[in-house]
Amino acid sequence: MANHTTPAARSAAPSAPGNPAVPASADRLPLAALLALATAVFVTSLTETLPAGVLPAMSADLGVGEAATGQSVTVYALGTALTAVPLAARTAGWRRKRLLLTSVAGFAAANTVTAVSSSYALTMGARFLAGVAAGVAWALLAGYARRIAPPHLQGRAVAVAMTGIPLALSLGVPAGTFLGEAVGWRAAFTAMTVIAVALLGWIALAVPDLPGEARGGRAPVARTLKVPGVLPVLTVTFTLVLAHTVLYTYVAAYLGHVGLAGSTGLVLLLFGGASLAGIWVTGRLIDRRLRILTLAGTILFAVAAAVLAVPSGSTALVLTAAVLWGFGWGGAPTLLQTAVADAGGDAADTAQTMLVSLWNAAMAAGGLAGGVLLDLLGAGALPWSVLVLLVPTVAVVAGARAHGFPARR
């Protein structure tokens, strides 16, 4: 197996006394900095999904239907998918802290406009801007976490940073929904602005600065795709995220289909809690068991979809499926970003940016595809479509043994 040393790994190695990227102890993670990055991930994820929790009130205030307001999530994903690669290239030479602060400031601005806007068009523009900020953040955060950690703990560092995703899903969305119901949906977006402003100070104080890339240092997209292992990881990313988005976006419709409309909150809570457990296990084992974790997570998701696909009338089975799905999905962002960085080698930064674009393209496609399936075939078709996507996904992970998802990192 070829041993690709990533730029992140090289940057993490001590090169000079006093290098701020190197932790004080080679056996410890810089937790204050990593938790700041995790909060940035939380802001990124919650900004994207918050409209789902306040959709009825938001659509009523903007004077459009819920389906039209729901496209605020799609517009956000498109903003990320369309701009991540070109913006990453344009800002490659920026100092990393400056770029991260700019991204978080973008979230503060976009959420402020969303909170005060009474115009549907202006709101959609703000959501697109938030997606652009997310494209910058996602292309930056995993690599940042790797570079400030000791080389042998880089996978665990990414796992800590990525805890922001399940926290946003399990705590952020329910809290935002509660705040929206109690005070109004605009208060929920205002709270996101407050969090982003506070995060700016935290990043300034706790996150070490790192240099950008030298001019011409970023590998072209076409060359990166030819690096062994990159294409399998990107393929798995697209199909896995597409499958997840189809089901997650329309989980309330599915639960209504099986007579559990009143259990949506419980199902999402169980899913979020299981996701937290999944990312904890991933953080413990990723530096030694990336392949097994990816296979196991994908298979657990497939088993959950199979349970949901066959109507049983059992509430317990549906809740069990939610736990399996969450546990299998929780580590996916960490696993895939680590896998593509490992596989990319000298082209790791470009590979990471491509993964971000593809991830968000899959989210946008999942929202649209799920809506079409719902209209044409009904909610019962959703878990079956997930199975159709996950079977070849398992095959690609299993086949990428030498590159992409190797038995040993």
Short mmCIF file of C-alpha atoms in Angstrom, two decimals:
data_model
loop_
_atom_site.label_atom_id
_atom_site.label_comp_id
_atom_site.label_asym_id
_atom_site.label_seq_id
_atom_site.Cartn_x
_atom_site.Cartn_y
_atom_site.Cartn_z
CA MET A 1 0.00 0.00 0.00
CA ALA A 2 1.34 3.42 -0.98
CA ASN A 3 2.03 5.69 1.97
CA HIS A 4 0.79 9.20 1.12
CA THR A 5 1.94 11.86 3.58
CA THR A 6 -0.56 14.71 3.53
CA PRO A 7 0.31 18.40 3.73
CA ALA A 8 -1.71 18.44 6.93
CA ALA A 9 0.47 15.75 8.44
CA ARG A 10 3.64 17.56 7.44
CA SER A 11 2.40 20.87 8.82
CA ALA A 12 1.53 19.22 12.12
CA ALA A 13 5.07 18.05 12.67
CA PRO A 14 7.26 20.31 14.78
CA SER A 15 9.43 22.30 12.40
CA ALA A 16 10.66 25.06 14.64
CA PRO A 17 10.59 25.99 18.32
CA GLY A 18 7.51 27.94 19.25
CA ASN A 19 5.48 26.84 16.23
CA PRO A 20 1.89 27.65 17.34
CA ALA A 21 0.50 24.73 15.36
CA VAL A 22 2.31 22.23 17.56
CA PRO A 23 0.62 21.28 20.86
CA ALA A 24 2.57 21.65 24.08
CA SER A 25 2.50 17.87 24.51
CA ALA A 26 2.81 15.41 21.64
CA ASP A 27 0.31 13.16 23.41
CA ARG A 28 -2.43 15.73 23.99
CA LEU A 29 -4.99 17.41 21.77
CA PRO A 30 -5.37 21.23 21.82
CA LEU A 31 -8.91 20.97 23.14
CA ALA A 32 -9.69 24.68 23.45
CA ALA A 33 -8.88 25.20 19.78
CA LEU A 34 -10.64 22.02 18.66
CA LEU A 35 -13.79 22.89 20.60
CA ALA A 36 -13.81 26.29 18.91
CA LEU A 37 -13.64 24.47 15.56
CA ALA A 38 -16.44 22.14 16.73
CA THR A 39 -18.55 25.20 17.52
CA ALA A 40 -17.87 26.50 14.00
CA VAL A 41 -19.07 23.14 12.66
CA PHE A 42 -22.15 23.45 14.91
CA VAL A 43 -22.93 26.92 13.52
CA THR A 44 -22.43 25.68 9.97
CA SER A 45 -24.69 22.64 10.41
CA LEU A 46 -27.41 24.38 12.42
CA THR A 47 -27.59 27.36 10.06
CA GLU A 48 -28.27 24.89 7.27
CA THR A 49 -30.95 22.81 9.01
CA LEU A 50 -32.67 25.41 11.24
CA PRO A 51 -35.41 26.30 8.70
CA ALA A 52 -36.76 22.76 8.98
CA GLY A 53 -37.66 23.37 12.62
CA VAL A 54 -39.42 26.71 12.06
CA LEU A 55 -40.85 26.13 8.60
CA PRO A 56 -44.59 26.87 9.20
CA ALA A 57 -44.03 30.21 10.97
CA MET A 58 -41.26 31.22 8.60
CA SER A 59 -43.37 30.54 5.49
CA ALA A 60 -46.35 32.40 6.96
CA ASP A 61 -44.24 35.49 7.69
CA LEU A 62 -42.67 35.48 4.24
CA GLY A 63 -46.02 34.96 2.53
CA VAL A 64 -45.09 31.80 0.61
CA GLY A 65 -45.89 28.11 0.94
CA GLU A 66 -43.92 25.70 3.09
CA ALA A 67 -42.49 23.96 0.02
CA ALA A 68 -41.08 27.27 -1.24
CA THR A 69 -39.64 28.12 2.18
CA GLY A 70 -38.15 24.64 2.38
CA GLN A 71 -36.01 25.52 -0.62
CA SER A 72 -34.01 27.75 1.73
CA VAL A 73 -32.15 24.55 2.66
CA THR A 74 -31.60 23.68 -0.99
CA VAL A 75 -30.35 27.21 -1.79
CA TYR A 76 -27.90 26.97 1.12
CA ALA A 77 -26.55 23.65 -0.17
CA LEU A 78 -26.25 25.05 -3.69
CA GLY A 79 -24.32 28.06 -2.36
CA THR A 80 -21.81 25.66 -0.86
CA ALA A 81 -21.65 23.25 -3.79
CA LEU A 82 -21.18 25.95 -6.43
CA THR A 83 -18.60 28.08 -4.65
CA ALA A 84 -16.47 25.79 -2.46
CA VAL A 85 -13.95 24.81 -5.16
CA PRO A 86 -13.42 28.25 -6.77
CA LEU A 87 -13.34 30.06 -3.42
CA ALA A 88 -10.86 27.56 -1.98
CA ALA A 89 -8.59 28.21 -4.95
CA ARG A 90 -8.94 32.00 -4.62
CA THR A 91 -8.23 31.99 -0.86
CA ALA A 92 -5.56 29.27 -0.83
CA GLY A 93 -2.86 31.73 0.15
CA TRP A 94 -4.83 33.35 3.00
CA ARG A 95 -3.75 32.78 6.58
CA ARG A 96 -6.03 30.09 7.97
CA LYS A 97 -7.31 32.03 10.99
CA ARG A 98 -8.18 35.02 8.81
CA LEU A 99 -10.14 32.75 6.48
CA LEU A 100 -11.97 31.04 9.35
CA LEU A 101 -12.90 34.36 10.93
CA THR A 102 -14.20 35.60 7.58
CA SER A 103 -16.37 32.52 7.22
CA VAL A 104 -17.89 32.86 10.71
CA ALA A 105 -18.50 36.58 10.09
CA GLY A 106 -20.36 35.54 6.94
CA PHE A 107 -22.67 33.35 9.03
CA ALA A 108 -23.31 36.24 11.42
CA ALA A 109 -24.23 38.54 8.54
CA ALA A 110 -26.41 35.98 6.72
CA ASN A 111 -28.34 34.97 9.85
CA THR A 112 -28.88 38.61 10.78
CA VAL A 113 -30.38 39.37 7.37
CA THR A 114 -32.55 36.23 7.61
CA ALA A 115 -33.78 37.28 11.06
CA VAL A 116 -34.93 40.74 9.94
CA SER A 117 -35.99 40.08 6.34
CA SER A 118 -39.64 40.22 5.31
CA SER A 119 -38.82 39.52 1.66
CA TYR A 120 -38.67 35.99 0.31
CA ALA A 121 -36.11 36.97 -2.33
CA LEU A 122 -33.85 38.70 0.22
CA THR A 123 -34.13 35.70 2.55
CA MET A 124 -33.10 33.35 -0.25
CA GLY A 125 -30.15 35.62 -1.03
CA ALA A 126 -29.07 35.54 2.62
CA ARG A 127 -29.38 31.75 2.65
CA PHE A 128 -27.19 31.53 -0.45
CA LEU A 129 -24.60 33.75 1.28
CA ALA A 130 -24.72 31.45 4.31
CA GLY A 131 -24.05 28.53 1.96
CA VAL A 132 -21.03 30.35 0.52
CA ALA A 133 -19.70 30.87 4.06
CA ALA A 134 -20.26 27.17 4.68
CA GLY A 135 -18.27 26.26 1.57
CA VAL A 136 -15.31 28.20 2.94
CA ALA A 137 -15.72 26.66 6.40
CA TRP A 138 -16.14 23.04 5.28
CA ALA A 139 -13.11 23.24 2.98
CA LEU A 140 -11.08 24.52 5.93
CA LEU A 141 -12.20 22.93 9.19
CA ALA A 142 -11.12 19.29 8.88
CA GLY A 143 -7.69 20.23 7.58
CA TYR A 144 -7.33 22.84 10.33
CA ALA A 145 -8.13 20.26 13.00
CA ARG A 146 -5.56 17.85 11.53
CA ARG A 147 -2.83 20.45 11.30
CA ILE A 148 -3.03 21.61 14.95
CA ALA A 149 -2.94 18.05 16.31
CA PRO A 150 -0.04 15.62 16.76
CA PRO A 151 0.27 13.38 13.67
CA HIS A 152 -0.81 10.22 15.49
CA LEU A 153 -3.97 11.94 16.84
CA GLN A 154 -5.15 13.68 13.68
CA GLY A 155 -8.15 11.39 13.16
CA ARG A 156 -9.27 11.96 16.73
CA ALA A 157 -8.83 15.73 16.29
CA VAL A 158 -11.16 15.69 13.27
CA ALA A 159 -13.66 13.63 15.28
CA VAL A 160 -13.68 16.26 18.05
CA ALA A 161 -14.24 19.04 15.51
CA MET A 162 -17.01 17.10 13.79
CA THR A 163 -19.02 16.65 17.02
CA GLY A 164 -20.67 19.90 15.99
CA ILE A 165 -22.75 18.03 13.40
CA PRO A 166 -24.62 15.58 15.67
CA LEU A 167 -24.91 18.28 18.35
CA ALA A 168 -26.61 20.55 15.82
CA LEU A 169 -29.01 17.77 14.82
CA SER A 170 -29.75 16.39 18.29
CA LEU A 171 -29.75 19.60 20.34
CA GLY A 172 -29.58 22.60 18.03
CA VAL A 173 -32.60 21.92 15.83
CA PRO A 174 -34.92 20.98 18.75
CA ALA A 175 -33.71 24.03 20.71
CA GLY A 176 -34.19 26.28 17.70
CA THR A 177 -37.66 24.84 17.16
CA PHE A 178 -38.58 25.44 20.81
CA LEU A 179 -37.24 29.00 20.68
CA GLY A 180 -39.13 29.62 17.46
CA GLU A 181 -42.38 28.40 18.99
CA ALA A 182 -41.88 30.33 22.23
CA VAL A 183 -40.57 33.65 20.92
CA GLY A 184 -40.76 33.51 17.14
CA TRP A 185 -38.66 32.06 14.34
CA ARG A 186 -36.69 35.29 13.93
CA ALA A 187 -35.36 34.89 17.48
CA ALA A 188 -33.88 31.53 16.51
CA PHE A 189 -31.84 33.10 13.70
CA THR A 190 -30.88 36.02 15.96
CA ALA A 191 -29.54 33.48 18.46
CA MET A 192 -27.40 32.02 15.68
CA THR A 193 -25.93 35.48 15.07
CA VAL A 194 -25.12 35.85 18.78
CA ILE A 195 -23.37 32.47 18.80
CA ALA A 196 -21.37 33.38 15.68
CA VAL A 197 -20.24 36.72 17.16
CA ALA A 198 -19.15 35.02 20.39
CA LEU A 199 -17.32 32.40 18.33
CA LEU A 200 -15.31 35.11 16.58
CA GLY A 201 -13.80 36.06 19.92
CA TRP A 202 -13.16 32.44 20.88
CA ILE A 203 -11.34 31.74 17.61
CA ALA A 204 -9.26 34.90 17.98
CA LEU A 205 -8.13 33.84 21.45
CA ALA A 206 -7.82 30.05 21.27
CA VAL A 207 -7.14 28.90 17.71
CA PRO A 208 -3.53 29.05 16.49
CA ASP A 209 -2.90 30.71 13.15
CA LEU A 210 -1.48 28.72 10.24
CA PRO A 211 -0.09 29.79 6.88
CA GLY A 212 -1.98 29.31 3.65
CA GLU A 213 -0.60 27.51 0.64
CA ALA A 214 2.24 28.72 -1.54
CA ARG A 215 1.22 30.12 -4.92
CA GLY A 216 0.61 27.22 -7.26
CA GLY A 217 0.60 24.73 -4.40
CA ARG A 218 -2.99 23.54 -4.85
CA ALA A 219 -3.36 20.51 -7.10
CA PRO A 220 -5.76 20.78 -10.08
CA VAL A 221 -9.09 18.97 -9.80
CA ALA A 222 -8.42 16.69 -12.80
CA ARG A 223 -5.08 15.56 -11.39
CA THR A 224 -6.56 15.01 -7.94
CA LEU A 225 -9.23 12.69 -9.35
CA LYS A 226 -6.46 10.47 -10.74
CA VAL A 227 -4.85 9.97 -7.34
CA PRO A 228 -5.59 6.36 -6.27
CA GLY A 229 -8.33 6.23 -3.65
CA VAL A 230 -9.77 9.72 -4.13
CA LEU A 231 -12.51 8.72 -6.59
CA PRO A 232 -13.83 5.81 -4.43
CA VAL A 233 -14.06 8.10 -1.38
CA LEU A 234 -15.88 10.78 -3.38
CA THR A 235 -18.24 8.17 -4.84
CA VAL A 236 -19.10 6.85 -1.38
CA THR A 237 -19.57 10.42 -0.15
CA PHE A 238 -22.10 11.24 -2.84
CA THR A 239 -24.21 8.08 -2.53
CA LEU A 240 -24.12 7.97 1.28
CA VAL A 241 -25.08 11.64 1.70
CA LEU A 242 -27.74 11.34 -1.01
CA ALA A 243 -29.29 8.36 0.79
CA HIS A 244 -29.18 10.08 4.17
CA THR A 245 -30.70 13.33 2.86
CA VAL A 246 -33.57 11.59 1.05
CA LEU A 247 -34.65 9.97 4.30
CA TYR A 248 -33.76 12.67 6.83
CA THR A 249 -35.42 15.53 4.94
CA TYR A 250 -38.72 13.68 4.69
CA VAL A 251 -38.59 11.63 7.88
CA ALA A 252 -41.71 13.41 9.21
CA ALA A 253 -43.63 12.40 6.07
CA TYR A 254 -42.44 8.80 6.46
CA LEU A 255 -43.47 8.69 10.12
CA GLY A 256 -46.89 10.04 9.22
CA HIS A 257 -47.15 7.29 6.59
CA VAL A 258 -46.61 4.59 9.24
CA GLY A 259 -48.92 6.22 11.79
CA LEU A 260 -46.22 7.80 13.97
CA ALA A 261 -46.64 11.46 13.08
CA GLY A 262 -46.54 12.42 16.74
CA SER A 263 -43.18 10.69 17.27
CA THR A 264 -41.04 12.84 14.96
CA GLY A 265 -39.36 14.66 17.85
CA LEU A 266 -38.57 11.41 19.65
CA VAL A 267 -37.18 9.79 16.49
CA LEU A 268 -34.91 12.78 15.78
CA LEU A 269 -33.78 12.85 19.41
CA LEU A 270 -32.84 9.17 19.31
CA PHE A 271 -31.13 9.65 15.96
CA GLY A 272 -29.10 12.58 17.32
CA GLY A 273 -28.14 10.77 20.51
CA ALA A 274 -27.03 7.71 18.56
CA SER A 275 -25.05 9.98 16.21
CA LEU A 276 -23.16 11.36 19.19
CA ALA A 277 -22.35 7.82 20.30
CA GLY A 278 -21.25 6.98 16.76
CA ILE A 279 -18.85 9.89 16.54
CA TRP A 280 -17.45 9.05 19.99
CA VAL A 281 -16.64 5.51 18.84
CA THR A 282 -15.20 6.91 15.62
CA GLY A 283 -12.95 9.27 17.53
CA ARG A 284 -11.62 6.41 19.64
CA LEU A 285 -10.88 4.06 16.75
CA ILE A 286 -10.45 6.06 13.54
CA ASP A 287 -6.66 6.25 13.68
CA ARG A 288 -6.52 2.43 13.58
CA ARG A 289 -9.83 1.18 12.13
CA LEU A 290 -11.04 3.60 9.46
CA ARG A 291 -12.02 0.86 6.99
CA ILE A 292 -13.96 -1.24 9.50
CA LEU A 293 -15.76 1.82 10.86
CA THR A 294 -16.82 2.95 7.38
CA LEU A 295 -18.08 -0.50 6.43
CA ALA A 296 -19.88 -0.98 9.73
CA GLY A 297 -21.51 2.45 9.63
CA THR A 298 -22.77 1.98 6.07
CA ILE A 299 -24.11 -1.49 6.84
CA LEU A 300 -25.90 -0.26 9.98
CA PHE A 301 -27.56 2.47 7.93
CA ALA A 302 -28.62 -0.13 5.35
CA VAL A 303 -30.06 -2.38 8.07
CA ALA A 304 -32.02 0.57 9.45
CA ALA A 305 -33.39 1.34 5.98
CA ALA A 306 -34.40 -2.30 5.53
CA VAL A 307 -36.29 -2.24 8.84
CA LEU A 308 -38.10 0.93 7.78
CA ALA A 309 -38.82 -0.38 4.28
CA VAL A 310 -40.91 -3.31 5.50
CA PRO A 311 -43.99 -1.98 7.34
CA SER A 312 -44.36 -3.78 10.66
CA GLY A 313 -46.66 -1.53 12.65
CA SER A 314 -44.12 -1.71 15.48
CA THR A 315 -43.12 1.56 17.09
CA ALA A 316 -40.22 -0.19 18.81
CA LEU A 317 -38.79 -1.33 15.47
CA VAL A 318 -38.99 2.19 14.00
CA LEU A 319 -37.23 3.62 17.06
CA THR A 320 -34.59 0.89 16.87
CA ALA A 321 -34.03 1.72 13.21
CA ALA A 322 -33.53 5.39 14.14
CA VAL A 323 -30.85 4.40 16.64
CA LEU A 324 -29.05 2.15 14.13
CA TRP A 325 -29.23 4.86 11.48
CA GLY A 326 -27.86 7.52 13.82
CA PHE A 327 -25.08 5.28 15.16
CA GLY A 328 -24.03 4.34 11.64
CA TRP A 329 -24.23 7.88 10.31
CA GLY A 330 -22.63 9.78 13.22
CA GLY A 331 -19.03 9.12 12.24
CA ALA A 332 -19.54 9.51 8.48
CA PRO A 333 -18.31 13.12 8.12
CA THR A 334 -15.16 12.39 10.11
CA LEU A 335 -14.49 9.10 8.33
CA LEU A 336 -14.96 10.49 4.83
CA GLN A 337 -12.94 13.66 5.38
CA THR A 338 -10.12 11.66 6.95
CA ALA A 339 -10.24 9.06 4.15
CA VAL A 340 -10.09 11.66 1.37
CA ALA A 341 -7.24 13.53 3.09
CA ASP A 342 -5.27 10.30 3.50
CA ALA A 343 -5.92 9.23 -0.07
CA GLY A 344 -5.23 12.67 -1.54
CA GLY A 345 -1.65 12.88 -0.30
CA ASP A 346 -0.10 16.04 -1.75
CA ALA A 347 -3.49 16.88 -3.29
CA ALA A 348 -5.31 16.54 0.05
CA ASP A 349 -6.53 20.15 0.21
CA THR A 350 -8.08 19.96 -3.26
CA ALA A 351 -9.61 16.57 -2.45
CA GLN A 352 -11.16 18.00 0.74
CA THR A 353 -12.69 20.88 -1.20
CA MET A 354 -14.09 18.51 -3.81
CA LEU A 355 -15.65 16.42 -1.05
CA VAL A 356 -17.32 19.54 0.38
CA SER A 357 -18.80 20.46 -3.00
CA LEU A 358 -19.94 16.91 -3.68
CA TRP A 359 -21.42 16.56 -0.19
CA ASN A 360 -23.58 19.62 -0.64
CA ALA A 361 -24.52 18.71 -4.20
CA ALA A 362 -25.74 15.38 -2.79
CA MET A 363 -27.77 17.21 -0.14
CA ALA A 364 -29.42 19.41 -2.74
CA ALA A 365 -30.10 16.39 -4.97
CA GLY A 366 -31.43 14.41 -2.01
CA GLY A 367 -33.93 17.11 -1.13
CA LEU A 368 -35.20 17.25 -4.70
CA ALA A 369 -35.16 13.49 -5.30
CA GLY A 370 -36.95 12.77 -2.03
CA GLY A 371 -39.64 15.28 -2.93
CA VAL A 372 -40.16 13.66 -6.33
CA LEU A 373 -40.35 10.18 -4.77
CA LEU A 374 -42.79 11.44 -2.17
CA ASP A 375 -45.09 12.92 -4.81
CA LEU A 376 -44.90 10.03 -7.27
CA LEU A 377 -44.65 6.92 -5.09
CA GLY A 378 -45.45 8.01 -1.55
CA ALA A 379 -43.43 8.03 1.67
CA GLY A 380 -43.15 4.24 1.73
CA ALA A 381 -40.72 4.43 -1.22
CA LEU A 382 -38.16 6.51 0.68
CA PRO A 383 -36.41 3.73 2.66
CA TRP A 384 -36.39 1.49 -0.44
CA SER A 385 -34.56 4.19 -2.38
CA VAL A 386 -32.03 4.39 0.45
CA LEU A 387 -31.37 0.65 0.16
CA VAL A 388 -30.87 0.96 -3.60
CA LEU A 389 -28.17 3.55 -2.95
CA LEU A 390 -26.47 1.83 -0.02
CA VAL A 391 -25.92 -1.61 -1.54
CA PRO A 392 -23.44 -0.34 -4.16
CA THR A 393 -21.95 2.00 -1.55
CA VAL A 394 -21.00 -0.97 0.62
CA ALA A 395 -19.49 -2.62 -2.46
CA VAL A 396 -17.31 0.41 -3.24
CA VAL A 397 -16.02 0.63 0.35
CA ALA A 398 -15.28 -3.09 0.36
CA GLY A 399 -13.49 -2.88 -2.99
CA ALA A 400 -11.31 0.12 -2.09
CA ARG A 401 -9.08 -1.95 0.15
CA ALA A 402 -5.74 -0.80 -1.24
CA HIS A 403 -6.60 2.90 -1.70
CA GLY A 404 -9.43 4.96 -0.30
CA PHE A 405 -10.47 2.77 2.62
CA PRO A 406 -7.32 0.75 3.35
CA ALA A 407 -7.18 -1.94 6.00
CA ARG A 408 -4.39 -0.02 7.74
CA ARG A 409 -3.84 3.73 7.73
#
